[in-house]
XYZ file of C-alpha atoms in Angstrom:
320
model
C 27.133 -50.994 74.025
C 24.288 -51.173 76.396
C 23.647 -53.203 79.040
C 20.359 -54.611 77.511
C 22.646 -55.934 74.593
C 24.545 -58.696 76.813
C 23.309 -62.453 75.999
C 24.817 -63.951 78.623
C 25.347 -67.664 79.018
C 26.592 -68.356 82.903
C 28.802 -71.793 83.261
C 29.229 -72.771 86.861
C 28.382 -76.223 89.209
C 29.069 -75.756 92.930
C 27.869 -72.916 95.850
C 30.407 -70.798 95.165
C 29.379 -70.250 91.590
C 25.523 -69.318 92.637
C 26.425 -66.556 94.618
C 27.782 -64.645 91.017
C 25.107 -66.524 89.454
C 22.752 -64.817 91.598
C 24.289 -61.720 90.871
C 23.983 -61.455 86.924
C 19.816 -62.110 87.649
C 19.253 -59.641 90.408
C 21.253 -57.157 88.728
C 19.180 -56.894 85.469
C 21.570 -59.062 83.606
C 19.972 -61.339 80.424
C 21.214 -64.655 81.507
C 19.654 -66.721 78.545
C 20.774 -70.221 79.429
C 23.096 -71.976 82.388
C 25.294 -74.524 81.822
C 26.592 -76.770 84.491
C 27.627 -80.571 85.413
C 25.017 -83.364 84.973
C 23.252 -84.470 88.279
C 25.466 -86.782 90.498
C 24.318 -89.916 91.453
C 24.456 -89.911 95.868
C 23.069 -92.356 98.629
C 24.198 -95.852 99.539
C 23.128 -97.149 95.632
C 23.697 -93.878 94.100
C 20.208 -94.128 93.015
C 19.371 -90.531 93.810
C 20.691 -88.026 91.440
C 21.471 -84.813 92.740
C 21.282 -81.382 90.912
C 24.117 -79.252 90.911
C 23.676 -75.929 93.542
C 23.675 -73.923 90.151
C 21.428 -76.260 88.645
C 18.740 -75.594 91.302
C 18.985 -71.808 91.773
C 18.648 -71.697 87.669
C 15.518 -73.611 87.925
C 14.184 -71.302 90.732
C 14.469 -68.596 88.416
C 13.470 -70.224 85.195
C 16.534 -70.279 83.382
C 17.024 -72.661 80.984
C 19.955 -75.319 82.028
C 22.583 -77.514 79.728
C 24.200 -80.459 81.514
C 26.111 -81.592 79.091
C 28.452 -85.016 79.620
C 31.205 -84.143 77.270
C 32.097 -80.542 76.229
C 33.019 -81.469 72.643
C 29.457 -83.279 72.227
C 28.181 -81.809 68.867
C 24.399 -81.535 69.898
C 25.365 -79.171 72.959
C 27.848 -77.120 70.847
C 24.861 -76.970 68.224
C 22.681 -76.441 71.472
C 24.615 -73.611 73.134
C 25.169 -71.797 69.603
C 21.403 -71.694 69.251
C 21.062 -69.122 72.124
C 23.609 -66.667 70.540
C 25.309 -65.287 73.612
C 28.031 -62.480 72.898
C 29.446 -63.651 76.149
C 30.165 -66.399 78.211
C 31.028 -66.033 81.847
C 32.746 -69.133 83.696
C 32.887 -69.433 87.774
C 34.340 -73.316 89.200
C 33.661 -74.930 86.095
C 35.328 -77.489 83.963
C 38.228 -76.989 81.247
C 36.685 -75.735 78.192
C 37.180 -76.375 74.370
C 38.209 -73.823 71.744
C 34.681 -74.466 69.952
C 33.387 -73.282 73.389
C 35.346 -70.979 75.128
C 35.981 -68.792 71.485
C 32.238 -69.355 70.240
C 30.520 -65.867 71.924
C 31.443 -62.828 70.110
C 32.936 -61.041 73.233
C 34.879 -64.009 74.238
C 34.395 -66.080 77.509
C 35.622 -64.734 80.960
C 36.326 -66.483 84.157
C 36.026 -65.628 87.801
C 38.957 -67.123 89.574
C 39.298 -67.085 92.826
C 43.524 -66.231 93.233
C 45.614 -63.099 92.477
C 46.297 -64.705 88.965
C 48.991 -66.178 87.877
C 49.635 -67.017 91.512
C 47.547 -70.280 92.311
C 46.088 -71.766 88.995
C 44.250 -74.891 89.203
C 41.337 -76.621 90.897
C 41.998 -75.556 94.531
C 43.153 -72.151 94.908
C 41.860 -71.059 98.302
C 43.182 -74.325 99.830
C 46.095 -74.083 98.976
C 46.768 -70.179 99.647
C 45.496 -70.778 103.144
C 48.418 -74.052 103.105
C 50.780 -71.856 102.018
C 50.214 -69.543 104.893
C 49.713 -66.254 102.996
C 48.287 -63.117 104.481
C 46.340 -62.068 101.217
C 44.745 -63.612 98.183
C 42.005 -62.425 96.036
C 39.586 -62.945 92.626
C 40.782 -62.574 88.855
C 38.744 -62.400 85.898
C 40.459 -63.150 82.728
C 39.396 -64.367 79.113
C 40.133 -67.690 78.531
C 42.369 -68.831 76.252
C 44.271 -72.800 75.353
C 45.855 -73.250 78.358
C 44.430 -73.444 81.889
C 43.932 -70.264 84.150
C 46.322 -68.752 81.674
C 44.331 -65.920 79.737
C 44.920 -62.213 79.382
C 43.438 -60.009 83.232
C 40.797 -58.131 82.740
C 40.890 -56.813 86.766
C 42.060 -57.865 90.283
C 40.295 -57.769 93.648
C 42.576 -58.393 96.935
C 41.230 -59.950 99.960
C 42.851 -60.625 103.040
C 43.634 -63.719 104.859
C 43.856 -63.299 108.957
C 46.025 -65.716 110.520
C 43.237 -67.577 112.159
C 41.133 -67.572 109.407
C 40.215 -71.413 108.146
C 39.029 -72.095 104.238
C 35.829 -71.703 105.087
C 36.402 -68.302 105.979
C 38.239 -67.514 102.795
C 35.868 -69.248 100.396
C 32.953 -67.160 101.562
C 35.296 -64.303 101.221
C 35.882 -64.845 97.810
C 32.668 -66.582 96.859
C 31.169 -62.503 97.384
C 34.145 -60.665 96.330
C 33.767 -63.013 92.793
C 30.083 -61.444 92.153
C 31.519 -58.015 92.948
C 34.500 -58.643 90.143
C 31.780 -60.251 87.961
C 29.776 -57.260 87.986
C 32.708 -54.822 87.936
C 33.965 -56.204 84.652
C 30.573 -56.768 83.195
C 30.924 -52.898 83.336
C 33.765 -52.872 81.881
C 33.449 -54.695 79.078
C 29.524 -52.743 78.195
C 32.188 -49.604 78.376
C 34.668 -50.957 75.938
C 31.913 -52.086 73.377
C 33.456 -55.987 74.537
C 37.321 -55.289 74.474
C 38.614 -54.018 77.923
C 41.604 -53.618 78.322
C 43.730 -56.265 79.434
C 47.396 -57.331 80.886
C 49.346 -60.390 80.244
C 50.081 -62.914 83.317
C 53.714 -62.909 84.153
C 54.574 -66.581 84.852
C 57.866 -66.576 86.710
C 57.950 -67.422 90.584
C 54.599 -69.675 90.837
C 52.367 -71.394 93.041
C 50.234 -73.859 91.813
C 46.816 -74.798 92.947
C 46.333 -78.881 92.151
C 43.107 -81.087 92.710
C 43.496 -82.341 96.240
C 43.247 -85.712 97.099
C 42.753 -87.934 99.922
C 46.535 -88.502 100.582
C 47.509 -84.796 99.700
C 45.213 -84.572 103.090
C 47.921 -86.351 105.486
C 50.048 -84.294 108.007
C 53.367 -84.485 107.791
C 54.762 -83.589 111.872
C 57.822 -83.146 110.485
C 57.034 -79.849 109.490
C 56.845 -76.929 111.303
C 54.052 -76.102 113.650
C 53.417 -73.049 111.598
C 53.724 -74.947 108.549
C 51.035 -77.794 110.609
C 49.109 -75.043 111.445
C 48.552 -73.555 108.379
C 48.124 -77.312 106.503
C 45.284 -77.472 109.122
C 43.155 -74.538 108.614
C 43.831 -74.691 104.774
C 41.712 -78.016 104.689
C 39.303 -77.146 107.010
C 36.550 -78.025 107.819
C 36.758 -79.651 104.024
C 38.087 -82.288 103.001
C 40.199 -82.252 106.558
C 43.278 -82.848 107.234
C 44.343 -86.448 109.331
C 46.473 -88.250 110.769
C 46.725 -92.364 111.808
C 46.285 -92.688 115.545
C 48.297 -95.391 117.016
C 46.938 -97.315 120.055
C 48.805 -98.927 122.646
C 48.002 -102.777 121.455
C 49.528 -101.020 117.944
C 45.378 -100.511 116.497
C 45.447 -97.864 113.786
C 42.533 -95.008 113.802
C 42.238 -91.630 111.504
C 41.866 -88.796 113.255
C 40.742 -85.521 111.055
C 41.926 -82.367 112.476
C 40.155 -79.319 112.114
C 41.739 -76.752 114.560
C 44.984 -76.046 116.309
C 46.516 -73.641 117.987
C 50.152 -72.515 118.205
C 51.931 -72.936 121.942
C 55.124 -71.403 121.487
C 56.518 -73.708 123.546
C 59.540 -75.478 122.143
C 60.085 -79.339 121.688
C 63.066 -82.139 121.002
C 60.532 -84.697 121.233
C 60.585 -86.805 118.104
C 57.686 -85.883 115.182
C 54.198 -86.404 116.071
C 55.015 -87.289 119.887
C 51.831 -86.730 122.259
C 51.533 -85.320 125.910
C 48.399 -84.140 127.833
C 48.307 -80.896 129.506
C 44.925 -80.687 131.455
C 42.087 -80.441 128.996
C 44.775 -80.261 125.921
C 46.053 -82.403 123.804
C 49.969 -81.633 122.360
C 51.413 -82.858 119.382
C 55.019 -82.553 118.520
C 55.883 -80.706 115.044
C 59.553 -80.533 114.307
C 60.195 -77.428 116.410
C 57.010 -76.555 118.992
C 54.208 -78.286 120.303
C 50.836 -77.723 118.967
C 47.403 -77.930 120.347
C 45.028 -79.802 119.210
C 41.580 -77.709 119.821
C 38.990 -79.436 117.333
C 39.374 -83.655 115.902
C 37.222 -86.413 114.688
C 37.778 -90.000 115.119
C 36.958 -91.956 112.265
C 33.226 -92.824 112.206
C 32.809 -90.292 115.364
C 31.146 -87.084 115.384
C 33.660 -83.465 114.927
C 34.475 -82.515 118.895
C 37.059 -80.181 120.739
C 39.604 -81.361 122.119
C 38.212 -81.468 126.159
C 35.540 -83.539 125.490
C 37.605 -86.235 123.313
C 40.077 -86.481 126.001
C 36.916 -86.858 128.533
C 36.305 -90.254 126.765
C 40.338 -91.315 126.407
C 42.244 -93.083 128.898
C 46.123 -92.597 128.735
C 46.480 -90.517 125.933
C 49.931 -90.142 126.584
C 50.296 -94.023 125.794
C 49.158 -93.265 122.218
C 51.254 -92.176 119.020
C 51.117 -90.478 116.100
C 52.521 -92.172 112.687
């Protein structure tokens, strides 16, 4: 097979998707269509509709682009036939249907961004970061019925530092995904379509669920590693919090963005408070940790020295 004989149909919404995106077209790749969510509705009305980051880097380059509302719809199946890919490629999409994912000739591969089967679901990077590991990496694997589930095609490692936030691992991964893309691309024009491939081994996993608001709230009770590492896995999005108590027993969310570990041991009781000169300790169940980096609800992101410039007796507050 040549390169030339790809028909490639790209399936991807956020930023992290363009960057492979962008890949396929500056690499000489025949993208012939995009498909990605339908524009979502934003301002105070949601009267503005906003197209997808893959939406609007498809447009820049004059690619055609499918936004369809239901997967199963029979005019987009119809639709998406009528540009006869051989192969599909899939980076932070949506769950696809059989009639979908098994339509192209060569099958339909997906970027993930995890050392697969470690980590399926919607929020891998979080959640490794969470989890406190020192490495992660991008999959690509044909899909199949279940989710995240399909035969490897190849693995790329990457490594996580241990002051390194999700922001730092996502645009890790966002370029090591167009690297993998374009690696397997190669090997699948090699293979005439069928690369070689391993089956995941599903004993001993970590899962990667959609995270939610509440799945957002720190639990002091933990250890400050385990703090520390639910902090920088959520930041600077969505952010972790916590309720601030006042003294006359007001409630406030505070996001936290960035701590540091003290090393200094604690029996105070979970989520106790004290002031050392410009910082601000909190107590997890065995150390204190620093708070470096917090937002009060409706306040702007600051570090710690200049929140504590506009707080009188901190030490009289709590943390629930």
């Amino acid at each position: 097979m040549k390169k030339e004989d790809l028909r490639i149909v790209f399936m991807g919404t956020p930023e992290f998707a363009v960057e492979t995106l962008k890949a396929l077209v500056e690499n000489g790749y025949h993208v012939v269509a995009v498909v990605t969510q339908p524009d979502k509705p934003v301002g105070r009305h949601g009267s503005v509709l906003q197209p997808s980051a893959v939406k609007q880097y498809a447009l820049e380059k004059g690619l055609p682009v499918l936004q369809p509302e239901k997967m199963k719809d029979p005019v987009f199946v119809e639709q998406l036939r009528s540009y006869q890919a051989n192969l599909q490629v899939v980076v932070a999409f949506r769950m696809l249907p059989e009639v979908v994912w098994a339509m192209p000739e060569y099958g339909t591969f997906n970027v993930h961004a995890a050392l697969l089967p470690q980590y399926r679901g919607a929020a891998p990077i979080n959640w490794a970061v969470i989890n406190g590991e020192t490495r992660t990496g991008v999959t690509t694997f044909f899909l199949d019925h279940d989710i995240d589930t399909g035969r490897v095609i190849m693995q790329l490692p990457f490594d996580i530092p241990d002051d390194a936030d999700v922001e730092y691992v996502y645009d890790g991964l966002m370029h090591l995904g167009a690297d993998i893309c374009l690696q397997t691309l190669e090997r699948i024009i090699t293979a005439d379509g069928h690369p070689e491939t391993v089956a995941q081994d599903d004993s001993s996993l970590h899962p990667a669920p959609k995270i939610f608001k509440e799945t957002c709230e720190i639990d002091w009770s933990k250890t400050a590693k385990q703090v520390y590492d639910f902090i920088r896995g959520l930041s600077p999005y969505p952010g972790a919090w916590t309720t601030l108590v006042a003294p006359d027993g007001k409630e406030t969310v505070l996001k936290i963005f960035k701590t540091r570990k003290t090393g200094k041991p604690t029996t105070a009781g979970k989520g106790s408070i004290t002031v050392e000169g410009k910082s601000l300790l909190v107590a997890a169940s065995n150390e204190w940790l620093a708070i470096e980096e917090l937002q009060l609800a409706g306040k702007k992101r600051m570090a710690t020295h200049d929140f504590l410039n506009g707080m009188k007796d901190m030490e009289s507050y709590s943390i629930k």
